[in-house]
CSV table of C-alpha atoms in Angstrom, one decimal:
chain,number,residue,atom,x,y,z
A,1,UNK,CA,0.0,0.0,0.0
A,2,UNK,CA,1.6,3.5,-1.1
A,3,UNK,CA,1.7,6.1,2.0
A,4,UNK,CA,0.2,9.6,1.5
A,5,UNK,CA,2.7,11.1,-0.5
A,6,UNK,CA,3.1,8.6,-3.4
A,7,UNK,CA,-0.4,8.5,-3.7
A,8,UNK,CA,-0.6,11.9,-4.5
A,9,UNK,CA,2.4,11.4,-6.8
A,10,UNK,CA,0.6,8.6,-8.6
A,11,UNK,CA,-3.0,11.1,-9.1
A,12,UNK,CA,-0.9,13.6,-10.0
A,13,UNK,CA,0.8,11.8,-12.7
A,14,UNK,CA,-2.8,10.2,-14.2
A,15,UNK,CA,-3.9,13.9,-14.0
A,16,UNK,CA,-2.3,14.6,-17.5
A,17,UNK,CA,-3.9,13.5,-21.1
A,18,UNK,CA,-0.5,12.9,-22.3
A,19,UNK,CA,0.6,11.0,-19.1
A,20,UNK,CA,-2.8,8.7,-19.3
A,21,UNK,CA,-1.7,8.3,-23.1
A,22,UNK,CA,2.0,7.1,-22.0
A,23,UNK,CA,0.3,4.6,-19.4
A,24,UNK,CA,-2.0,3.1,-21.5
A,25,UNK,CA,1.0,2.5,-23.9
A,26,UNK,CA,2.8,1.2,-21.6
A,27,UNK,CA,0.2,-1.0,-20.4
A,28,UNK,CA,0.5,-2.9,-23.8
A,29,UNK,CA,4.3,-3.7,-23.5
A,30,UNK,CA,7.7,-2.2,-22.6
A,31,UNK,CA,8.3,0.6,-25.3
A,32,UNK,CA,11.1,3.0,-26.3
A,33,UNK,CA,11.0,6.8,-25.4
A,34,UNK,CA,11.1,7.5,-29.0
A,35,UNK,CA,7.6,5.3,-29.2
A,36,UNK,CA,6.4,7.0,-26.6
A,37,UNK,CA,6.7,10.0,-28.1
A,38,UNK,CA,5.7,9.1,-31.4
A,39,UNK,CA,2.0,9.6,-31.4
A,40,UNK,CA,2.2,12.5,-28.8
A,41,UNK,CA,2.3,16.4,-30.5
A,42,UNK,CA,5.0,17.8,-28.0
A,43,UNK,CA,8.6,18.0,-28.6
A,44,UNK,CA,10.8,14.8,-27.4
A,45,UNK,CA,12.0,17.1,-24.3
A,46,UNK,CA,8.5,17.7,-23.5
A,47,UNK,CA,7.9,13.7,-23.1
A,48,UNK,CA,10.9,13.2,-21.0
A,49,UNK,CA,9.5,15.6,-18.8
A,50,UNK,CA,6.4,14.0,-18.3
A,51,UNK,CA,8.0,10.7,-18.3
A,52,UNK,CA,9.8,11.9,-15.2
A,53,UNK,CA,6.7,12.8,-13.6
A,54,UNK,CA,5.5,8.9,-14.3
A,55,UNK,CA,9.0,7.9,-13.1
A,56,UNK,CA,8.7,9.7,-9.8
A,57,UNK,CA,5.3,8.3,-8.9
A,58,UNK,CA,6.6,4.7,-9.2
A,59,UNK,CA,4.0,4.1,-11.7
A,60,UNK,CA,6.2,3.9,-14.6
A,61,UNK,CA,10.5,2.5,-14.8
A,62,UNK,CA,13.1,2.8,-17.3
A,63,UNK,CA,16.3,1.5,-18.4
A,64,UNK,CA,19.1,2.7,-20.7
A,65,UNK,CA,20.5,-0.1,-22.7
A,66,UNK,CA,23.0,1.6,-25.3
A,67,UNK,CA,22.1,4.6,-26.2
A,68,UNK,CA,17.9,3.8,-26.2
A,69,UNK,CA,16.3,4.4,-23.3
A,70,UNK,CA,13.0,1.8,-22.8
A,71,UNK,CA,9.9,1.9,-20.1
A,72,UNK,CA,8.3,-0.1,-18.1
A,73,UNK,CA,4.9,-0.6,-16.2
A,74,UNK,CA,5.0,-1.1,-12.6
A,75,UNK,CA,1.9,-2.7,-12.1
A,76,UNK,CA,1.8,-1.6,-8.5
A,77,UNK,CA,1.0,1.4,-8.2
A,78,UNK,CA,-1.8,1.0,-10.3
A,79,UNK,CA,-2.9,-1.3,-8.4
A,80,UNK,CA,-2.5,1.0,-4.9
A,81,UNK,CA,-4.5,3.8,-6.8
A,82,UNK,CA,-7.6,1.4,-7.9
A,83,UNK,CA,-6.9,-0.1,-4.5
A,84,UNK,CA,-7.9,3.3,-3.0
A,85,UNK,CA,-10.3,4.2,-4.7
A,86,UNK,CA,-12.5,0.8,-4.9
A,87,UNK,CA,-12.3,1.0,-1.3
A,88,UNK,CA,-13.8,4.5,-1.0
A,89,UNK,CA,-16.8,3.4,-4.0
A,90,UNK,CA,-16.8,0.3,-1.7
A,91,UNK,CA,-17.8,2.4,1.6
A,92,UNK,CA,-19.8,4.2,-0.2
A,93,UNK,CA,-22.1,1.5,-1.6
A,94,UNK,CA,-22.1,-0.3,1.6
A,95,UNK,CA,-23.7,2.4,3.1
A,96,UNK,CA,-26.3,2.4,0.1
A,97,UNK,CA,-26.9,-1.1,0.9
A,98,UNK,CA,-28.0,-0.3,4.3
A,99,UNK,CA,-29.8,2.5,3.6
A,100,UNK,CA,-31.6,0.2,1.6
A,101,UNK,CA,-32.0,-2.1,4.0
A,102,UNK,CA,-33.3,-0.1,6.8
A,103,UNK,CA,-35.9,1.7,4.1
A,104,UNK,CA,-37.2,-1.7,3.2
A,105,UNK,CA,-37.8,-2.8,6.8
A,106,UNK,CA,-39.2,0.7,7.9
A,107,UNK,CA,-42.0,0.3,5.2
A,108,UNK,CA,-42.3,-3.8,6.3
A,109,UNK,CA,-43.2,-2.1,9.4
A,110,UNK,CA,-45.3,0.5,8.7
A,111,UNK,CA,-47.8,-1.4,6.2
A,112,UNK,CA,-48.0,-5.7,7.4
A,113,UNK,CA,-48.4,-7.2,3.8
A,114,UNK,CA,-52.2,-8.7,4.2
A,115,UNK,CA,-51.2,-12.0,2.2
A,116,UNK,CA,-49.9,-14.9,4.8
B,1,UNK,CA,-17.0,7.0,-19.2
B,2,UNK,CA,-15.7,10.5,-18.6
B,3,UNK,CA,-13.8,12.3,-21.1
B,4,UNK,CA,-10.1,13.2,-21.0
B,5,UNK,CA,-10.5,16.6,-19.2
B,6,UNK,CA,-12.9,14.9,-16.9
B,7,UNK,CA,-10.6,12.2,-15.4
B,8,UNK,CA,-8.2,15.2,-15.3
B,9,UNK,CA,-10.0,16.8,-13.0
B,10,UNK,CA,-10.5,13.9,-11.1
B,11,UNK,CA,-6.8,12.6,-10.8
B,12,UNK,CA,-6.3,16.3,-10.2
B,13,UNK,CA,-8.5,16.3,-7.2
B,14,UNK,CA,-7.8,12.9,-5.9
B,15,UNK,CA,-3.7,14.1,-5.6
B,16,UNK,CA,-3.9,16.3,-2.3
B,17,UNK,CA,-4.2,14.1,0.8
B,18,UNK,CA,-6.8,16.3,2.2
B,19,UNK,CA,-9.3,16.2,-0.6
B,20,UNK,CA,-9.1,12.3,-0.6
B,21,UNK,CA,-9.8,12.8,3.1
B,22,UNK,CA,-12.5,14.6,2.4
B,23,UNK,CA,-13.9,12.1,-0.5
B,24,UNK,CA,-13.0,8.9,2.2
B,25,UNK,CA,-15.2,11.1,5.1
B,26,UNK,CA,-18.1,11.1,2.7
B,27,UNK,CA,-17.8,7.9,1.5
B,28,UNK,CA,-19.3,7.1,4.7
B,29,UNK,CA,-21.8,9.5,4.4
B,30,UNK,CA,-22.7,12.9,3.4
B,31,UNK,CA,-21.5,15.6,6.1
B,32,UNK,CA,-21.9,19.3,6.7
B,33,UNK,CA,-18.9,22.0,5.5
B,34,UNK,CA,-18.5,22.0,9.1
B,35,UNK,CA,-18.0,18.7,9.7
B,36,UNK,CA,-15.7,18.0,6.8
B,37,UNK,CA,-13.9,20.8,7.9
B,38,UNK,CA,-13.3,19.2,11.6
B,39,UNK,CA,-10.7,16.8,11.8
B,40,UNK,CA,-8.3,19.0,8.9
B,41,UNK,CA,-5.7,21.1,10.1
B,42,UNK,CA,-6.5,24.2,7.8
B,43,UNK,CA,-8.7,27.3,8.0
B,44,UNK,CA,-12.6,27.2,7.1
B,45,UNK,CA,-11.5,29.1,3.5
B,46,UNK,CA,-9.1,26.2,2.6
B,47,UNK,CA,-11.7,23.9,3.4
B,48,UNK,CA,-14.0,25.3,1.2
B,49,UNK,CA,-11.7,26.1,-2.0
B,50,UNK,CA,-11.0,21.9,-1.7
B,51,UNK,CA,-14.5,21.6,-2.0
B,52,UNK,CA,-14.9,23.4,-5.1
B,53,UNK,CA,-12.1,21.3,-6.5
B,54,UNK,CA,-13.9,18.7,-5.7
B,55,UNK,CA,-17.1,19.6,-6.7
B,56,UNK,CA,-15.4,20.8,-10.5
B,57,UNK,CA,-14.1,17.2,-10.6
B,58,UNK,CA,-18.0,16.1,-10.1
B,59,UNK,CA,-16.7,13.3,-7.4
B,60,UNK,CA,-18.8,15.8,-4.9
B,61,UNK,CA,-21.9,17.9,-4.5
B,62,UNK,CA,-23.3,19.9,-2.0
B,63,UNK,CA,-26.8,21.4,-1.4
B,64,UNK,CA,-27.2,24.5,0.8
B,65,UNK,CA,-30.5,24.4,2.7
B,66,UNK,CA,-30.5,27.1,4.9
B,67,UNK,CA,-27.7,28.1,6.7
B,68,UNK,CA,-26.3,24.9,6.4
B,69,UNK,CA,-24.3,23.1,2.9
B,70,UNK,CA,-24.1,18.9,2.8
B,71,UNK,CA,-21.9,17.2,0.5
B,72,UNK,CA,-22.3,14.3,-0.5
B,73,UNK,CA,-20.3,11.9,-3.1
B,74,UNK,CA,-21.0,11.3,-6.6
B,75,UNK,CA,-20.4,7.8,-7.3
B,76,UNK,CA,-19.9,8.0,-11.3
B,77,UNK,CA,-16.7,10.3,-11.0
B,78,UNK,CA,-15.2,7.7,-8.3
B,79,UNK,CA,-16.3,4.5,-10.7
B,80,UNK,CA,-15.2,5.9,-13.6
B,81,UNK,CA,-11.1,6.7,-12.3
B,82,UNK,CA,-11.5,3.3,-10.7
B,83,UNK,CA,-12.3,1.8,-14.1
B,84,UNK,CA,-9.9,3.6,-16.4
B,85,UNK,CA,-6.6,2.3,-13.9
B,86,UNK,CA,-8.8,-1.1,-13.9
B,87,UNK,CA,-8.5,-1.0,-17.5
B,88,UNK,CA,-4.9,-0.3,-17.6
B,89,UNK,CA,-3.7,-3.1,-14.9
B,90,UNK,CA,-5.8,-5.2,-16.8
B,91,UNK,CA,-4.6,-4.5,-20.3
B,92,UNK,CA,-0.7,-5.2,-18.7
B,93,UNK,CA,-2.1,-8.4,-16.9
B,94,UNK,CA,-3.1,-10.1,-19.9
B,95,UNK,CA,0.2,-8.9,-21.8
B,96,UNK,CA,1.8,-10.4,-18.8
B,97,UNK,CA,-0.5,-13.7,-19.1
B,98,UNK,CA,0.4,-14.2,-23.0
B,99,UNK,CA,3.9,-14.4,-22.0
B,100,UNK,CA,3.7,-16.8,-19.3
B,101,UNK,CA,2.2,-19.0,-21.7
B,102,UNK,CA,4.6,-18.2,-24.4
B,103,UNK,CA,7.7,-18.8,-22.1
B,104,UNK,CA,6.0,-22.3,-21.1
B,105,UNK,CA,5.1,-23.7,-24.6
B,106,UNK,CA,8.8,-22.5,-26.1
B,107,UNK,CA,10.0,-24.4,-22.9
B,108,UNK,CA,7.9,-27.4,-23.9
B,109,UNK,CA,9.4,-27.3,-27.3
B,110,UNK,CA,12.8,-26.8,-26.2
B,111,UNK,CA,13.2,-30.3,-23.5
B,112,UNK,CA,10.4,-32.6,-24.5
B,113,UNK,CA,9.8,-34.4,-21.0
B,114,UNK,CA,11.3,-37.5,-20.3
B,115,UNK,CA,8.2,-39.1,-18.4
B,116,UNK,CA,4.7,-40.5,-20.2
């Protein structure tokens, strides 16, 4: 589970268009930073940028093999951000339920079905 | 689905601790300004310019009635974030998958086994 601060890295870094775009890359296989940047309409500095922004919230690693630089997933903090906020939709539908629940039982109460 | 500047927003508003605070205090239930307000250590003001990030993201609303403004969450904003990373870690799971199986079959190929 990522503490307070990475998780605001890792939101910070899916807060971007071109960031999301780089992820979702990413998510289909290791690529180069030249592939990364291919299909993005920013200058090559520009992507480094934001990949350092990826980098730093643990969502995204690279390597420099040569002189090519290739990237990484790291699955887990994806997995700490849905984490966190499944938990929250989770709470939240709970509570529905029981809401629910005690609505249903009120009106059981309030009007004995006739039948039985 | 929300569009890109949509989960923008959201990312954008999930990425300070006390805003997902905020989102994990009315997860539980909606609550007052006040009351949303009470365990953060910031001035009323503060408070309420989180809010409005929040509320821009659509993962809250508030009502005034009265003197008094409840929040509450909105569920779609939260579902839809959750389902975009979902998506992702998915997508790099599968890829992940494929290669398992790749690596096992080439291994197959490689040593037939010696037993049966």
């Amino acid at each position: 589970m990522l503490n307070q601060s990475e998780l605001d890295r890792v939101f910070h870094a899916l807060s971007d268009p071109a960031r999301r775009g780089m992820v979702e890359r990413l998510a289909r296989g290791p690529a180069t930073v030249s592939e990364l940047a291919e299909p993005l309409p920013m200058s090559l500095p520009a992507v480094v940028q934001h990949l350092q922004v990826l980098e730093a919230s643990g969502l995204v690693r690279s390597e420099k093999v040569g002189r090519v630089r290739t990237c990484r997933i790291e699955p887990e903090a994806l997995r700490s951000a849905e984490r966190w906020i499944g938990q929250r939709r989770a709470s939240w539908e709970r509570r529905l339920d029981r809401l629910g629940t005690f609505l249903a039982e009120s009106e059981a109460t309030a009007k004995p079905r006739s039948e039985k």
